[in-house]
Amino acid sequence: MQPNDDEARAALYNLGCALTKQKKFSEAVEAIERAINDYGLKLIVALRDDDLRLLRERREWMDALGRMKGGMSRQTKADLRTEAKVDLGKDRVLPLLKFRGQVRPVIVAGSRSFVEKAIKEAEGQYLNLRDRAVSVVPIIFEKAQAVELDPEDKLRLLKKEFAKEGAKGFGDESAKKAASEPKAKKVSVLGGLVEADKKWRLEAYDTDEWKAWILEQKEFSGLSTTEPNCYIQVQLDGTVRSSGTGSPPWDKLVEELPLLSDFRTRLTDGVGPQE
């Protein structure tokens, strides 16, 4: 007796979960992919199931998503990343993709206190992380809170402002013109990276673009979009290797990521350091 679609869908999905626990990831992906494409399982179910968390961090899963109904291709993800840029200082801006092959970014996003604490937790593994070309990109998901001033403090600030205006002269047209002129925008760097650009801490340029990409990634990976504190670790080839809520597992990253000079890097990251 042949199983009906509901029975086949459930059997394949349960098989995928069981194979994931056994760390047979290729077979697990095949089972889940069949359940989705052949028997109508909704992709969102697999994206939100904790039993498949390990599978969702695997390259096999990332590759299969482009073949699944309702999935997102690797190219679509790469296009999103082109909008994420890094501020190198001195009016220099580079897209994250320019770091491909040379840096493994770990994006740490959330409240300011969480982000700073998570980055500080990496100090014990700093040298090991740098040997593995890891850089952190802090993204703050909160607005600075307005500070309510005491009325007397407000009055003192107003007096200072009036004093400044008096010193400049209200009829100073050159000062008014300078104040009204828009600030020069930073320009993107057309060339490649230099060694000094591969900093431990990379500062985001246009954080709104980063936040949009992070929210896409969280939905893509089945992470809670209501929990702001998270991390996303990007491989040398620009694909997302792992993500999760809370602080990055720094010790685990050191254990699992090969050295940049290690021959295994090309196997795990798709590319190696550019020569």
Short mmCIF file of C-alpha atoms in Angstrom, two decimals:
data_model
loop_
_atom_site.label_atom_id
_atom_site.label_comp_id
_atom_site.label_asym_id
_atom_site.label_seq_id
_atom_site.Cartn_x
_atom_site.Cartn_y
_atom_site.Cartn_z
CA MET A 1 0.00 0.00 0.00
CA GLN A 2 1.46 3.33 -1.09
CA PRO A 3 1.55 6.15 1.50
CA ASN A 4 -0.51 9.21 0.70
CA ASP A 5 1.07 12.66 0.36
CA ASP A 6 0.57 13.54 4.03
CA GLU A 7 2.22 10.32 5.19
CA ALA A 8 5.11 10.69 2.72
CA ARG A 9 5.67 14.31 3.70
CA ALA A 10 5.76 13.45 7.41
CA ALA A 11 8.02 10.44 6.86
CA LEU A 12 10.56 12.39 4.82
CA TYR A 13 10.55 15.30 7.25
CA ASN A 14 11.05 13.03 10.27
CA LEU A 15 13.82 11.24 8.38
CA GLY A 16 15.52 14.57 7.74
CA CYS A 17 15.38 15.46 11.43
CA ALA A 18 16.76 12.06 12.42
CA LEU A 19 19.61 12.26 9.90
CA THR A 20 20.48 15.74 11.14
CA LYS A 21 20.89 14.38 14.68
CA GLN A 22 23.20 11.72 13.22
CA LYS A 23 25.10 14.50 11.40
CA LYS A 24 24.38 12.90 8.04
CA PHE A 25 23.74 16.30 6.54
CA SER A 26 23.72 15.48 2.81
CA GLU A 27 21.10 12.77 3.30
CA ALA A 28 19.11 15.04 5.62
CA VAL A 29 19.01 17.82 3.03
CA GLU A 30 17.86 15.36 0.37
CA ALA A 31 14.98 14.17 2.56
CA ILE A 32 13.83 17.69 3.47
CA GLU A 33 14.15 18.86 -0.13
CA ARG A 34 11.94 15.99 -1.32
CA ALA A 35 9.37 16.72 1.38
CA ILE A 36 9.20 20.34 0.20
CA ASN A 37 9.36 19.95 -3.57
CA ASP A 38 7.47 16.68 -4.02
CA TYR A 39 4.99 16.64 -1.14
CA GLY A 40 4.19 20.25 -0.38
CA LEU A 41 5.98 20.82 2.93
CA LYS A 42 6.24 24.55 3.64
CA LEU A 43 9.85 25.72 3.77
CA ILE A 44 9.08 27.93 6.77
CA VAL A 45 8.49 24.76 8.85
CA ALA A 46 12.08 23.63 8.26
CA LEU A 47 13.42 27.13 8.82
CA ARG A 48 11.88 27.35 12.30
CA ASP A 49 12.41 23.81 13.61
CA ASP A 50 15.10 23.60 16.32
CA ASP A 51 15.73 19.97 15.35
CA LEU A 52 17.17 21.25 12.06
CA ARG A 53 19.29 24.05 13.51
CA LEU A 54 22.60 22.24 12.86
CA LEU A 55 21.52 21.48 9.32
CA ARG A 56 20.68 25.12 8.59
CA GLU A 57 24.27 26.08 9.44
CA ARG A 58 25.69 23.71 6.83
CA ARG A 59 26.81 24.55 3.32
CA GLU A 60 24.68 21.65 2.04
CA TRP A 61 21.58 23.46 3.30
CA MET A 62 22.61 26.80 1.82
CA ASP A 63 23.21 25.18 -1.56
CA ALA A 64 19.87 23.36 -1.48
CA LEU A 65 17.80 26.43 -0.63
CA GLY A 66 18.03 27.67 -4.20
CA ARG A 67 16.41 24.42 -5.37
CA MET A 68 13.59 24.38 -2.82
CA LYS A 69 10.18 25.83 -3.50
CA GLY A 70 9.99 29.14 -1.66
CA GLY A 71 13.73 29.21 -1.15
CA MET A 72 16.27 31.93 -1.84
CA SER A 73 19.19 31.42 -4.15
CA ARG A 74 22.79 32.07 -3.19
CA GLN A 75 22.92 34.78 -5.85
CA THR A 76 19.99 36.59 -4.25
CA LYS A 77 21.83 36.56 -0.94
CA ALA A 78 25.01 37.85 -2.58
CA ASP A 79 23.06 40.72 -4.17
CA LEU A 80 21.81 41.72 -0.74
CA ARG A 81 25.37 41.80 0.57
CA THR A 82 26.53 44.27 -2.09
CA GLU A 83 24.51 46.92 -0.26
CA ALA A 84 26.47 46.36 2.98
CA LYS A 85 29.50 48.63 3.05
CA VAL A 86 32.38 49.18 5.46
CA ASP A 87 33.65 52.59 6.57
CA LEU A 88 37.45 52.48 6.50
CA GLY A 89 37.94 56.07 7.64
CA LYS A 90 39.56 58.96 5.77
CA ASP A 91 36.60 59.14 3.38
CA ARG A 92 37.10 55.55 2.22
CA VAL A 93 34.17 53.14 1.87
CA LEU A 94 34.22 49.58 0.54
CA PRO A 95 31.43 47.04 -0.01
CA LEU A 96 31.67 43.93 2.15
CA LEU A 97 32.17 41.83 -0.97
CA LYS A 98 35.56 43.49 -1.48
CA PHE A 99 36.76 41.55 1.58
CA ARG A 100 35.94 38.25 -0.16
CA GLY A 101 38.78 35.74 0.08
CA GLN A 102 40.62 37.67 2.78
CA VAL A 103 38.34 38.25 5.77
CA ARG A 104 35.75 36.16 7.63
CA PRO A 105 33.37 38.81 9.00
CA VAL A 106 31.35 38.11 12.13
CA ILE A 107 28.43 40.53 12.31
CA VAL A 108 27.36 41.17 15.90
CA ALA A 109 23.99 42.93 16.01
CA GLY A 110 21.69 44.08 18.78
CA SER A 111 21.59 46.56 21.63
CA ARG A 112 24.72 48.61 22.26
CA SER A 113 25.40 46.92 25.61
CA PHE A 114 25.00 43.45 24.07
CA VAL A 115 27.26 44.20 21.10
CA GLU A 116 30.07 45.66 23.22
CA LYS A 117 29.84 42.78 25.71
CA ALA A 118 29.89 40.15 22.93
CA ILE A 119 32.96 41.69 21.30
CA LYS A 120 34.73 41.95 24.65
CA GLU A 121 34.09 38.23 25.21
CA ALA A 122 36.30 37.55 22.17
CA GLU A 123 39.39 39.07 23.80
CA GLY A 124 40.58 35.72 25.17
CA GLN A 125 40.65 34.30 21.63
CA TYR A 126 41.72 37.48 19.84
CA LEU A 127 45.01 36.19 18.41
CA ASN A 128 43.49 32.86 17.36
CA LEU A 129 40.57 34.62 15.68
CA ARG A 130 42.88 36.98 13.82
CA ASP A 131 44.96 34.01 12.63
CA ARG A 132 41.71 32.79 11.09
CA ALA A 133 41.07 36.16 9.40
CA VAL A 134 38.06 36.93 11.61
CA SER A 135 36.91 40.54 11.85
CA VAL A 136 33.88 41.82 13.74
CA VAL A 137 31.24 44.20 12.38
CA PRO A 138 29.14 45.76 15.17
CA ILE A 139 25.58 46.82 14.24
CA ILE A 140 23.55 48.66 16.87
CA PHE A 141 19.78 48.07 16.72
CA GLU A 142 18.65 50.93 18.90
CA LYS A 143 18.34 54.68 18.79
CA ALA A 144 20.16 56.91 21.23
CA GLN A 145 17.78 57.90 23.97
CA ALA A 146 17.14 61.60 24.44
CA VAL A 147 18.37 62.86 27.79
CA GLU A 148 15.91 65.01 29.70
CA LEU A 149 17.79 68.09 30.86
CA ASP A 150 17.16 70.06 34.01
CA PRO A 151 15.49 73.45 33.22
CA GLU A 152 18.53 75.32 34.57
CA ASP A 153 20.84 73.26 32.33
CA LYS A 154 18.64 74.07 29.34
CA LEU A 155 18.88 77.79 30.14
CA ARG A 156 22.67 77.62 30.38
CA LEU A 157 22.87 75.83 27.00
CA LEU A 158 20.62 78.45 25.39
CA LYS A 159 22.84 81.24 26.74
CA LYS A 160 25.87 79.53 25.23
CA GLU A 161 24.14 79.24 21.85
CA PHE A 162 23.17 82.93 21.91
CA ALA A 163 26.74 83.84 22.82
CA LYS A 164 28.03 81.85 19.81
CA GLU A 165 25.59 83.57 17.47
CA GLY A 166 26.62 86.95 18.82
CA ALA A 167 30.29 86.19 18.25
CA LYS A 168 29.65 85.15 14.65
CA GLY A 169 27.29 88.03 13.88
CA PHE A 170 23.81 87.47 12.62
CA GLY A 171 24.66 89.18 9.35
CA ASP A 172 27.63 86.94 8.56
CA GLU A 173 26.48 85.59 5.19
CA SER A 174 29.58 83.46 4.64
CA ALA A 175 29.00 81.59 7.89
CA LYS A 176 25.35 81.01 6.99
CA LYS A 177 26.31 79.78 3.54
CA ALA A 178 28.89 77.36 4.96
CA ALA A 179 26.37 76.00 7.44
CA SER A 180 23.76 75.46 4.73
CA GLU A 181 26.07 73.62 2.35
CA PRO A 182 25.64 69.81 2.46
CA LYS A 183 28.51 67.78 3.80
CA ALA A 184 30.56 65.90 1.23
CA LYS A 185 29.63 62.26 1.00
CA LYS A 186 32.22 59.56 1.35
CA VAL A 187 33.16 57.93 -1.91
CA SER A 188 33.56 54.23 -2.57
CA VAL A 189 37.06 52.93 -3.10
CA LEU A 190 37.51 51.46 -6.56
CA GLY A 191 40.70 49.55 -5.81
CA GLY A 192 41.23 46.46 -3.69
CA LEU A 193 42.06 46.05 -0.04
CA VAL A 194 45.35 46.92 1.54
CA GLU A 195 46.63 45.06 4.57
CA ALA A 196 45.70 47.91 6.94
CA ASP A 197 42.03 47.59 5.90
CA LYS A 198 41.72 44.12 7.43
CA LYS A 199 41.02 45.47 10.88
CA TRP A 200 39.74 43.50 13.86
CA ARG A 201 36.78 45.88 14.10
CA LEU A 202 35.16 46.95 10.84
CA GLU A 203 32.73 49.85 11.15
CA ALA A 204 29.51 49.72 9.14
CA TYR A 205 28.68 52.43 6.62
CA ASP A 206 24.95 53.17 6.22
CA THR A 207 23.71 50.91 9.00
CA ASP A 208 20.18 50.89 7.56
CA GLU A 209 21.43 48.75 4.65
CA TRP A 210 23.13 46.39 7.11
CA LYS A 211 20.01 46.15 9.26
CA ALA A 212 17.86 45.30 6.24
CA TRP A 213 20.31 42.54 5.24
CA ILE A 214 20.45 41.18 8.79
CA LEU A 215 16.66 40.98 9.00
CA GLU A 216 16.60 39.12 5.66
CA GLN A 217 19.22 36.69 6.94
CA LYS A 218 17.35 36.09 10.18
CA GLU A 219 14.17 35.24 8.32
CA PHE A 220 16.16 33.14 5.86
CA SER A 221 17.79 31.14 8.68
CA GLY A 222 14.67 30.77 10.79
CA LEU A 223 15.92 33.02 13.59
CA SER A 224 13.45 35.04 15.62
CA THR A 225 13.00 38.49 14.06
CA THR A 226 11.79 39.84 17.40
CA GLU A 227 15.09 39.03 19.17
CA PRO A 228 17.52 41.82 18.19
CA ASN A 229 20.70 40.29 19.68
CA CYS A 230 22.32 37.92 17.20
CA TYR A 231 25.45 37.08 15.21
CA ILE A 232 26.10 36.09 11.59
CA GLN A 233 29.41 34.54 10.53
CA VAL A 234 30.33 34.94 6.87
CA GLN A 235 32.80 32.71 5.09
CA LEU A 236 35.66 33.82 2.85
CA ASP A 237 33.52 33.17 -0.24
CA GLY A 238 30.80 35.52 1.03
CA THR A 239 28.26 32.89 2.05
CA VAL A 240 26.80 32.69 5.55
CA ARG A 241 28.36 29.83 7.50
CA SER A 242 26.43 30.11 10.75
CA SER A 243 24.15 32.40 12.70
CA GLY A 244 22.27 32.43 15.96
CA THR A 245 20.80 34.49 18.74
CA GLY A 246 23.06 35.73 21.52
CA SER A 247 26.84 36.08 21.46
CA PRO A 248 29.03 34.40 18.84
CA PRO A 249 30.57 31.13 20.10
CA TRP A 250 34.14 32.41 19.87
CA ASP A 251 35.77 29.25 21.25
CA LYS A 252 33.82 27.10 18.80
CA LEU A 253 34.78 29.34 15.88
CA VAL A 254 38.45 28.96 16.75
CA GLU A 255 38.01 25.20 16.97
CA GLU A 256 36.14 24.83 13.68
CA LEU A 257 37.66 27.49 11.40
CA PRO A 258 40.99 26.50 9.82
CA LEU A 259 43.85 28.95 9.72
CA LEU A 260 43.82 31.23 6.72
CA SER A 261 47.00 29.55 5.43
CA ASP A 262 45.64 26.02 5.98
CA PHE A 263 44.87 23.97 2.85
CA ARG A 264 41.49 23.09 4.38
CA THR A 265 40.39 26.71 3.99
CA ARG A 266 39.61 26.21 0.31
CA LEU A 267 37.50 23.19 1.21
CA THR A 268 35.50 24.88 3.98
CA ASP A 269 35.20 28.37 2.50
CA GLY A 270 35.15 27.77 -1.23
CA VAL A 271 38.10 30.12 -1.73
CA GLY A 272 41.44 30.72 -0.08
CA PRO A 273 43.58 33.77 0.54
CA GLN A 274 44.37 35.72 -2.62
CA GLU A 275 47.97 35.43 -3.65
#
